[in-house]
Short mmCIF file of C-alpha atoms in Angstrom, two decimals:
data_model
loop_
_atom_site.label_atom_id
_atom_site.label_comp_id
_atom_site.label_asym_id
_atom_site.label_seq_id
_atom_site.Cartn_x
_atom_site.Cartn_y
_atom_site.Cartn_z
CA MET A 1 23.35 109.53 -68.74
CA GLY A 2 19.82 108.46 -67.72
CA VAL A 3 16.78 108.77 -69.96
CA GLN A 4 15.49 111.75 -68.00
CA GLU A 5 18.82 113.55 -68.11
CA ALA A 6 19.12 113.01 -71.89
CA GLY A 7 15.59 114.38 -72.32
CA SER A 8 16.34 117.45 -70.26
CA ARG A 9 19.53 118.00 -72.27
CA ARG A 10 17.52 117.87 -75.50
CA ASN A 11 15.00 120.34 -74.09
CA ARG A 12 17.74 122.76 -73.07
CA SER A 13 19.31 122.56 -76.55
CA ARG A 14 15.91 123.21 -78.08
CA ASP A 15 15.40 126.22 -75.78
CA LEU A 16 18.78 127.60 -76.85
CA ILE A 17 17.91 127.22 -80.54
CA GLU A 18 14.57 128.97 -80.01
CA ALA A 19 16.30 131.80 -78.13
CA ALA A 20 18.96 132.07 -80.84
CA ILE A 21 16.22 132.45 -83.48
CA VAL A 22 14.65 135.30 -81.50
CA VAL A 23 17.97 137.09 -80.94
CA PHE A 24 19.38 136.53 -84.46
CA HIS A 25 16.09 137.70 -85.94
CA ARG A 26 15.98 140.84 -83.82
CA LYS A 27 19.63 141.97 -84.02
CA GLY A 28 21.09 140.04 -86.93
CA TYR A 29 23.51 137.16 -86.43
CA ALA A 30 26.67 139.30 -86.54
CA SER A 31 25.54 141.58 -83.70
CA ALA A 32 24.07 138.82 -81.52
CA SER A 33 25.98 137.50 -78.51
CA ILE A 34 25.94 134.21 -76.62
CA GLU A 35 25.36 136.29 -73.44
CA GLU A 36 22.09 137.59 -74.82
CA ILE A 37 20.95 134.15 -75.92
CA ALA A 38 21.83 132.75 -72.49
CA ALA A 39 19.91 135.57 -70.81
CA THR A 40 16.86 134.86 -73.00
CA VAL A 41 16.84 131.24 -71.81
CA GLY A 42 17.63 132.33 -68.25
CA VAL A 43 20.99 130.58 -67.82
CA ARG A 44 24.57 131.81 -67.33
CA LYS A 45 26.78 132.19 -70.39
CA GLY A 46 29.19 129.52 -69.13
CA SER A 47 26.50 126.86 -68.94
CA VAL A 48 25.53 127.43 -72.60
CA TYR A 49 28.85 125.84 -73.53
CA HIS A 50 27.72 122.56 -71.98
CA TYR A 51 25.28 122.32 -74.87
CA ILE A 52 26.91 124.05 -77.83
CA ASP A 53 30.46 124.96 -78.85
CA SER A 54 29.87 128.36 -80.45
CA LYS A 55 27.39 130.89 -81.78
CA GLU A 56 27.99 129.39 -85.21
CA GLU A 57 26.89 125.98 -83.95
CA LEU A 58 23.54 127.50 -82.99
CA LEU A 59 23.23 128.94 -86.49
CA ALA A 60 24.18 125.55 -87.96
CA LEU A 61 21.46 123.86 -85.85
CA ILE A 62 18.89 126.39 -87.15
CA PHE A 63 19.97 125.52 -90.67
CA GLU A 64 19.84 121.77 -89.99
CA GLN A 65 16.26 122.06 -88.74
CA SER A 66 15.19 124.25 -91.67
CA ASP A 67 16.98 122.16 -94.30
CA GLY A 68 15.29 119.05 -92.89
CA GLU A 69 11.85 120.64 -93.11
CA ALA A 70 12.49 121.97 -96.63
CA SER A 71 13.62 118.52 -97.71
CA LYS A 72 10.50 116.89 -96.21
CA LEU A 73 8.31 119.45 -97.96
CA LEU A 74 9.99 118.89 -101.33
CA GLU A 75 9.82 115.11 -100.98
CA GLY A 76 6.19 115.23 -99.93
CA VAL A 77 5.34 117.16 -103.07
CA ALA A 78 7.46 114.89 -105.29
CA ALA A 79 5.55 111.87 -103.93
CA LEU A 80 2.15 113.25 -105.01
CA ASP A 81 0.68 111.24 -107.88
CA LEU A 82 -0.38 114.35 -109.77
CA PRO A 83 0.49 116.26 -112.95
CA ALA A 84 3.50 118.55 -112.58
CA VAL A 85 1.39 121.71 -112.66
CA ASP A 86 -0.59 120.49 -109.64
CA ARG A 87 2.62 119.54 -107.85
CA LEU A 88 3.90 123.06 -108.57
CA TYR A 89 0.73 124.48 -107.03
CA ALA A 90 1.06 122.22 -103.96
CA LEU A 91 4.73 123.15 -103.56
CA ALA A 92 3.98 126.86 -103.88
CA ARG A 93 1.21 126.73 -101.30
CA ASN A 94 3.04 124.61 -98.74
CA TRP A 95 6.29 126.49 -99.20
CA THR A 96 4.70 129.90 -98.49
CA LEU A 97 2.72 128.47 -95.54
CA TRP A 98 5.91 126.99 -94.12
CA TYR A 99 7.70 130.35 -94.45
CA MET A 100 4.90 132.28 -92.75
CA ALA A 101 4.48 129.76 -89.91
CA ASN A 102 8.21 130.08 -89.16
CA ILE A 103 8.87 133.63 -90.35
CA GLU A 104 11.54 134.53 -87.75
CA ARG A 105 13.52 131.35 -88.33
CA ILE A 106 13.15 131.60 -92.10
CA THR A 107 14.40 135.18 -91.99
CA VAL A 108 17.60 133.90 -90.35
CA TYR A 109 17.71 130.91 -92.73
CA LEU A 110 17.58 133.15 -95.80
CA ALA A 111 19.77 136.01 -94.57
CA ASP A 112 22.57 134.35 -92.64
CA TRP A 113 23.90 131.38 -94.62
CA THR A 114 26.89 133.57 -95.57
CA GLN A 115 27.79 133.68 -91.85
CA LEU A 116 28.48 129.95 -91.83
CA THR A 117 32.11 129.04 -92.45
CA GLY A 118 34.09 126.22 -94.02
CA ALA A 119 32.31 122.91 -94.62
CA ARG A 120 29.07 124.23 -93.14
CA ARG A 121 28.96 127.03 -95.68
CA ASP A 122 29.77 124.66 -98.53
CA GLN A 123 26.96 122.40 -97.37
CA ALA A 124 24.48 125.27 -97.07
CA ARG A 125 25.37 126.38 -100.60
CA ALA A 126 24.94 122.84 -101.96
CA ILE A 127 21.54 122.46 -100.27
CA ARG A 128 20.34 125.80 -101.69
CA ARG A 129 21.53 124.71 -105.12
CA ASP A 130 19.67 121.41 -104.75
CA GLN A 131 16.45 123.20 -103.75
CA VAL A 132 16.67 125.43 -106.82
CA ASP A 133 17.39 122.39 -109.01
CA ARG A 134 14.28 120.63 -107.71
CA LEU A 135 12.15 123.64 -108.60
CA ILE A 136 13.78 123.76 -112.05
CA SER A 137 12.89 120.06 -112.51
CA ILE A 138 9.21 120.62 -111.72
CA ILE A 139 9.10 123.56 -114.15
CA ASP A 140 10.77 121.36 -116.79
CA GLU A 141 8.09 118.74 -116.19
CA VAL A 142 5.32 121.34 -116.59
CA LYS A 143 6.92 122.23 -119.94
CA SER A 144 7.09 118.53 -120.95
CA GLU A 145 3.39 118.19 -120.19
CA GLY A 146 2.74 121.09 -122.56
CA GLY A 147 1.59 123.35 -119.73
CA ALA A 148 4.09 126.16 -120.30
CA ASP A 149 5.67 128.14 -123.11
CA PRO A 150 8.43 125.87 -124.53
CA GLU A 151 10.59 129.02 -124.68
CA LEU A 152 10.35 129.54 -120.91
CA ASP A 153 13.80 129.33 -119.31
CA SER A 154 13.23 127.06 -116.31
CA ALA A 155 16.30 128.33 -114.45
CA TYR A 156 15.27 131.98 -114.73
CA ALA A 157 11.75 131.03 -113.67
CA ALA A 158 13.12 129.21 -110.61
CA TYR A 159 15.34 132.17 -109.61
CA PHE A 160 12.41 134.54 -110.14
CA LEU A 161 10.07 132.44 -108.00
CA PHE A 162 12.58 131.76 -105.21
CA SER A 163 13.21 135.51 -104.91
CA ALA A 164 9.50 136.31 -105.01
CA VAL A 165 8.74 133.88 -102.18
CA ASN A 166 11.85 134.74 -100.16
CA GLY A 167 10.60 138.32 -100.21
CA LEU A 168 7.85 137.28 -97.76
CA VAL A 169 10.35 137.86 -94.96
CA THR A 170 10.57 141.56 -95.92
CA TRP A 171 6.89 142.32 -95.44
CA TYR A 172 4.88 139.48 -93.83
CA ARG A 173 3.84 140.16 -90.22
CA ARG A 174 1.97 137.64 -88.06
CA GLU A 175 -0.30 140.44 -86.82
CA GLY A 176 -1.18 141.57 -90.37
CA PRO A 177 -4.81 141.76 -91.52
CA ASP A 178 -4.90 138.65 -93.74
CA PRO A 179 -4.60 135.04 -92.57
CA ALA A 180 -1.57 133.12 -93.87
CA GLU A 181 -3.93 130.82 -95.80
CA ARG A 182 -5.16 133.71 -97.92
CA ILE A 183 -1.65 134.95 -98.66
CA ALA A 184 -0.47 131.43 -99.52
CA GLU A 185 -3.36 131.00 -101.95
CA ALA A 186 -2.59 134.35 -103.63
CA TYR A 187 1.11 133.48 -103.90
CA ALA A 188 0.43 129.96 -105.19
CA GLN A 189 -1.79 131.36 -107.94
CA MET A 190 0.86 133.91 -108.94
CA ILE A 191 3.56 131.22 -108.96
CA VAL A 192 1.51 128.93 -111.20
CA ARG A 193 0.65 131.85 -113.49
CA THR A 194 4.32 132.81 -113.80
CA VAL A 195 4.99 129.37 -115.27
CA VAL A 196 1.78 128.37 -117.10
CA GLY A 197 -0.17 131.58 -117.73
CA SER A 198 -0.45 132.94 -121.20
CA SER A 199 1.46 136.13 -121.84
CA GLU A 200 -0.28 137.68 -124.83
CA VAL A 201 1.35 141.07 -124.63
CA THR A 202 3.31 142.03 -127.73
CA PRO A 203 6.48 144.01 -127.23
CA PRO A 204 5.04 147.45 -127.93
CA VAL A 205 7.77 150.02 -127.37
CA GLY A 206 11.42 150.83 -127.40
CA HIS A 207 13.29 151.40 -124.21
CA VAL A 208 12.51 154.01 -121.70
CA ALA A 209 15.74 155.56 -120.43
CA HIS A 210 17.69 153.28 -118.12
CA MET B 1 35.43 179.21 -107.46
CA GLY B 2 36.13 179.21 -111.21
CA VAL B 3 34.24 177.08 -113.71
CA GLN B 4 37.16 174.71 -114.05
CA GLU B 5 37.57 174.28 -110.31
CA ALA B 6 33.85 173.59 -109.87
CA GLY B 7 34.03 171.00 -112.65
CA SER B 8 37.02 169.30 -111.08
CA ARG B 9 35.22 169.28 -107.73
CA ARG B 10 32.23 167.57 -109.34
CA ASN B 11 34.50 165.01 -110.97
CA ARG B 12 36.20 164.23 -107.68
CA SER B 13 32.81 163.79 -105.97
CA ARG B 14 31.73 161.50 -108.77
CA ASP B 15 34.95 159.48 -108.44
CA LEU B 16 34.32 159.11 -104.71
CA ILE B 17 30.76 157.89 -105.29
CA GLU B 18 31.98 155.35 -107.86
CA ALA B 19 34.67 154.14 -105.46
CA ALA B 20 32.14 153.92 -102.63
CA ILE B 21 29.89 151.73 -104.80
CA VAL B 22 32.81 149.36 -105.48
CA VAL B 23 33.84 149.17 -101.83
CA PHE B 24 30.32 148.96 -100.35
CA HIS B 25 29.44 146.26 -102.89
CA ARG B 26 32.54 144.20 -102.14
CA LYS B 27 32.62 144.44 -98.33
CA GLY B 28 29.18 145.64 -97.32
CA TYR B 29 28.55 149.18 -96.09
CA ALA B 30 29.10 148.39 -92.40
CA SER B 31 32.60 146.96 -92.96
CA ALA B 32 33.70 149.60 -95.47
CA SER B 33 36.00 152.46 -94.43
CA ILE B 34 36.63 155.94 -95.77
CA GLU B 35 40.36 155.00 -95.90
CA GLU B 36 39.62 152.25 -98.38
CA ILE B 37 37.41 154.49 -100.51
CA ALA B 38 40.11 157.17 -100.49
CA ALA B 39 42.74 154.61 -101.50
CA THR B 40 40.54 153.41 -104.38
CA VAL B 41 40.39 156.97 -105.74
CA GLY B 42 44.08 157.49 -104.96
CA VAL B 43 43.75 160.36 -102.47
CA ARG B 44 44.51 160.72 -98.76
CA LYS B 45 41.72 160.12 -96.27
CA GLY B 46 41.86 163.72 -95.05
CA SER B 47 41.18 165.17 -98.49
CA VAL B 48 38.02 163.08 -98.85
CA TYR B 49 36.47 165.32 -96.20
CA HIS B 50 36.80 168.30 -98.52
CA TYR B 51 34.08 166.67 -100.60
CA ILE B 52 31.87 164.74 -98.19
CA ASP B 53 31.13 164.83 -94.46
CA SER B 54 30.84 161.12 -93.71
CA LYS B 55 30.56 157.59 -95.04
CA GLU B 56 26.80 157.93 -94.65
CA GLU B 57 26.83 160.96 -96.97
CA LEU B 58 28.38 158.77 -99.68
CA LEU B 59 25.62 156.21 -99.14
CA ALA B 60 23.02 159.00 -99.27
CA LEU B 61 24.48 160.23 -102.59
CA ILE B 62 24.24 156.69 -104.01
CA PHE B 63 20.60 156.63 -102.95
CA GLU B 64 19.94 160.08 -104.41
CA GLN B 65 21.33 158.99 -107.79
CA SER B 66 19.37 155.71 -107.78
CA ASP B 67 16.13 157.26 -106.55
CA GLY B 68 16.41 159.85 -109.32
CA GLU B 69 16.88 157.19 -112.00
CA ALA B 70 14.04 155.07 -110.61
CA SER B 71 11.78 158.10 -110.63
CA LYS B 72 12.72 158.94 -114.23
CA LEU B 73 12.06 155.34 -115.26
CA LEU B 74 8.64 155.28 -113.55
CA GLU B 75 7.66 158.65 -115.03
CA GLY B 76 8.81 157.60 -118.50
CA VAL B 77 6.56 154.56 -118.32
CA ALA B 78 3.63 156.55 -116.92
CA ALA B 79 3.89 158.96 -119.87
CA LEU B 80 3.48 156.18 -122.47
CA ASP B 81 0.16 156.44 -124.26
CA LEU B 82 -0.50 152.71 -124.01
CA PRO B 83 -2.85 150.29 -122.25
CA ALA B 84 -1.80 149.48 -118.68
CA VAL B 85 -0.70 145.96 -119.58
CA ASP B 86 1.76 147.35 -122.12
CA ARG B 87 3.02 149.91 -119.62
CA LEU B 88 3.52 147.04 -117.15
CA TYR B 89 5.55 145.22 -119.78
CA ALA B 90 7.64 148.34 -120.53
CA LEU B 91 8.21 148.96 -116.83
CA ALA B 92 9.23 145.35 -116.23
CA ARG B 93 11.70 145.36 -119.10
CA ASN B 94 13.30 148.71 -118.34
CA TRP B 95 13.39 148.08 -114.63
CA THR B 96 15.31 144.79 -115.02
CA LEU B 97 17.64 146.33 -117.64
CA TRP B 98 18.36 149.24 -115.28
CA TYR B 99 19.16 146.82 -112.44
CA MET B 100 21.52 144.74 -114.58
CA ALA B 101 23.31 147.75 -116.10
CA ASN B 102 24.01 149.03 -112.56
CA ILE B 103 24.10 145.76 -110.63
CA GLU B 104 26.78 146.80 -108.07
CA ARG B 105 25.05 150.09 -107.24
CA ILE B 106 21.62 148.45 -107.15
CA THR B 107 22.94 145.80 -104.76
CA VAL B 108 23.92 148.60 -102.36
CA TYR B 109 20.64 150.44 -103.05
CA LEU B 110 18.55 147.40 -102.12
CA ALA B 111 20.64 146.09 -99.23
CA ASP B 112 21.76 149.17 -97.34
CA TRP B 113 18.84 151.56 -96.92
CA THR B 114 18.61 150.36 -93.29
CA GLN B 115 22.10 151.86 -92.78
CA LEU B 116 20.78 155.35 -93.39
CA THR B 117 19.77 157.21 -90.25
CA GLY B 118 17.25 159.84 -89.21
CA ALA B 119 15.58 161.89 -91.92
CA ARG B 120 17.54 160.11 -94.66
CA ARG B 121 16.15 156.76 -93.57
CA ASP B 122 12.63 158.13 -93.35
CA GLN B 123 13.00 159.51 -96.85
CA ALA B 124 14.38 156.24 -98.22
CA ARG B 125 11.43 154.38 -96.69
CA ALA B 126 8.94 156.87 -98.16
CA ILE B 127 10.49 156.57 -101.63
CA ARG B 128 10.36 152.76 -101.50
CA ARG B 129 6.75 152.96 -100.43
CA ASP B 130 6.00 155.32 -103.31
CA GLN B 131 7.67 152.96 -105.82
CA VAL B 132 5.56 150.04 -104.57
CA ASP B 133 2.43 152.23 -104.72
CA ARG B 134 3.12 153.11 -108.35
CA LEU B 135 3.43 149.43 -109.23
CA ILE B 136 0.19 148.72 -107.34
CA SER B 137 -1.50 151.49 -109.40
CA ILE B 138 -0.46 149.97 -112.71
CA ILE B 139 -1.70 146.54 -111.59
CA ASP B 140 -5.00 148.15 -110.52
CA GLU B 141 -5.25 149.71 -113.99
CA VAL B 142 -4.64 146.33 -115.65
CA LYS B 143 -7.51 144.98 -113.54
CA SER B 144 -9.76 147.92 -114.53
CA GLU B 145 -9.04 147.17 -118.18
CA GLY B 146 -10.24 143.60 -117.59
CA GLY B 147 -6.75 142.20 -118.16
CA ALA B 148 -6.38 140.42 -114.82
CA ASP B 149 -8.37 138.30 -112.42
CA PRO B 150 -10.58 140.77 -110.45
CA GLU B 151 -9.69 138.73 -107.35
CA LEU B 152 -5.98 139.47 -107.76
CA ASP B 153 -4.66 141.40 -104.75
CA SER B 154 -2.64 144.21 -106.34
CA ALA B 155 -0.57 144.83 -103.21
CA TYR B 156 0.49 141.17 -102.89
CA ALA B 157 1.27 141.12 -106.61
CA ALA B 158 3.45 144.23 -106.23
CA TYR B 159 5.34 142.77 -103.25
CA PHE B 160 5.77 139.49 -105.14
CA LEU B 161 7.12 141.23 -108.25
CA PHE B 162 9.41 143.64 -106.39
CA SER B 163 10.99 140.70 -104.55
CA ALA B 164 11.31 138.66 -107.75
CA VAL B 165 13.13 141.48 -109.55
CA ASN B 166 15.21 142.51 -106.53
CA GLY B 167 16.47 138.92 -106.49
CA LEU B 168 18.47 139.70 -109.64
CA VAL B 169 21.23 141.02 -107.37
CA THR B 170 21.61 137.55 -105.82
CA TRP B 171 22.44 135.74 -109.06
CA TYR B 172 23.03 138.07 -112.04
CA ARG B 173 26.67 138.35 -113.13
CA ARG B 174 27.89 140.62 -115.94
CA GLU B 175 30.10 137.79 -117.22
CA GLY B 176 27.20 135.29 -117.33
CA PRO B 177 26.30 133.47 -120.56
CA ASP B 178 23.13 135.38 -121.48
CA PRO B 179 22.97 139.04 -122.52
CA ALA B 180 20.98 141.34 -120.23
CA GLU B 181 18.44 141.86 -123.05
CA ARG B 182 17.50 138.18 -123.01
CA ILE B 183 17.14 138.08 -119.24
CA ALA B 184 15.06 141.28 -119.25
CA GLU B 185 12.74 139.80 -121.87
CA ALA B 186 12.30 136.58 -119.85
CA TYR B 187 11.63 138.56 -116.66
CA ALA B 188 9.21 140.96 -118.38
CA GLN B 189 7.19 138.02 -119.71
CA MET B 190 7.06 136.38 -116.28
CA ILE B 191 6.02 139.68 -114.66
CA VAL B 192 3.19 140.18 -117.13
CA ARG B 193 2.09 136.55 -116.75
CA THR B 194 2.02 136.91 -112.96
CA VAL B 195 -0.59 139.64 -113.36
CA VAL B 196 -2.53 138.77 -116.51
CA GLY B 197 -1.92 135.06 -117.19
CA SER B 198 -4.70 132.58 -116.70
CA SER B 199 -4.24 130.24 -113.77
CA GLU B 200 -6.40 127.26 -114.60
CA VAL B 201 -5.09 124.93 -111.95
CA THR B 202 -7.75 123.71 -109.53
CA PRO B 203 -6.70 123.27 -105.90
CA PRO B 204 -6.08 119.53 -106.02
CA VAL B 205 -4.77 118.41 -102.65
CA GLY B 206 -4.65 118.98 -98.95
CA HIS B 207 -1.48 120.24 -97.33
CA VAL B 208 1.81 118.56 -97.43
CA ALA B 209 3.45 118.74 -94.01
CA HIS B 210 4.70 122.20 -93.15
#
């Protein structure tokens, strides 16, 4: 295979991944078909199989790309020579900006890991677990620096924050009134407050019916 | 219809709703069948249709029950003669306790409103919107009382908190090590901190790659 041919092959694979993101995002992975992805790129279904083996391989490639970017983001933050609370702020800001800049892909990334099978699913689960563990570590460091309530449960805080940020895919729209920068700043401040802010409320009441 | 017959009819409907929660939670609404729900209750498929018209009616009944409880919870908190920050704390605590006490039903309630159709879907959307609006109102009140940064965007805070709490369905297990009370207390403190805590971090760095 010549250099040009290899390049064109890479471009076609990239086009298929981009089309898969659009179709998976619009219809959900389970309802999406290779035919529709092929049509989006403008090729016949049969020729798609020169590039990928299955619909699941396209999903796996979307995950590979997203896992790689998440890993780069986490490592970039870990490499900052800053107190943990400032690294938490940087992580929060860059994480939400990354989500918003790639909202369609991130929607698939968060919703469809259960559609992966076998070793791919095990790997996706392990990577998610590792991402949560890294957030737990930063929160632990904030506590060690005296920046958070020693009673704060770092694992619950990490679950709480992951869910809060993942919720961006339920409401963020590119055409919304506020720029992503403003939303990222608001989210980063809330994330830091969740961990370091003082909570001076005293439990005032019994339960309301539940 | 005699009193006893009406009572037995209500019981059978209740049994069907409970079975539907189990089956929808285990398989997802889309994959669930009336046959399986009937088998869980121990009746023939045909007799299910004496009580309900369709699978969607079962889902609608689950929503009706949950919407009613959510409404009662929100009204109970609104009726407390307390500062807004304390009502926020009470809401946060009771809301998370309600989720955990009914985690299977709440999983269906949060995941499957998009499976409702027509007027039912419109209603479900309106009720969600109303729940978010009530949370926004409490956060606005906390701001009016001087208990939060005046720059805090109440809508973003409400979206952030709804997502954080809804995330309980992704990790909470009844058989987990911590009692629901402890988790609710941790979540309530984080929710209050998100709104009222001081965030003294100063933006320290440029972006990490995203």
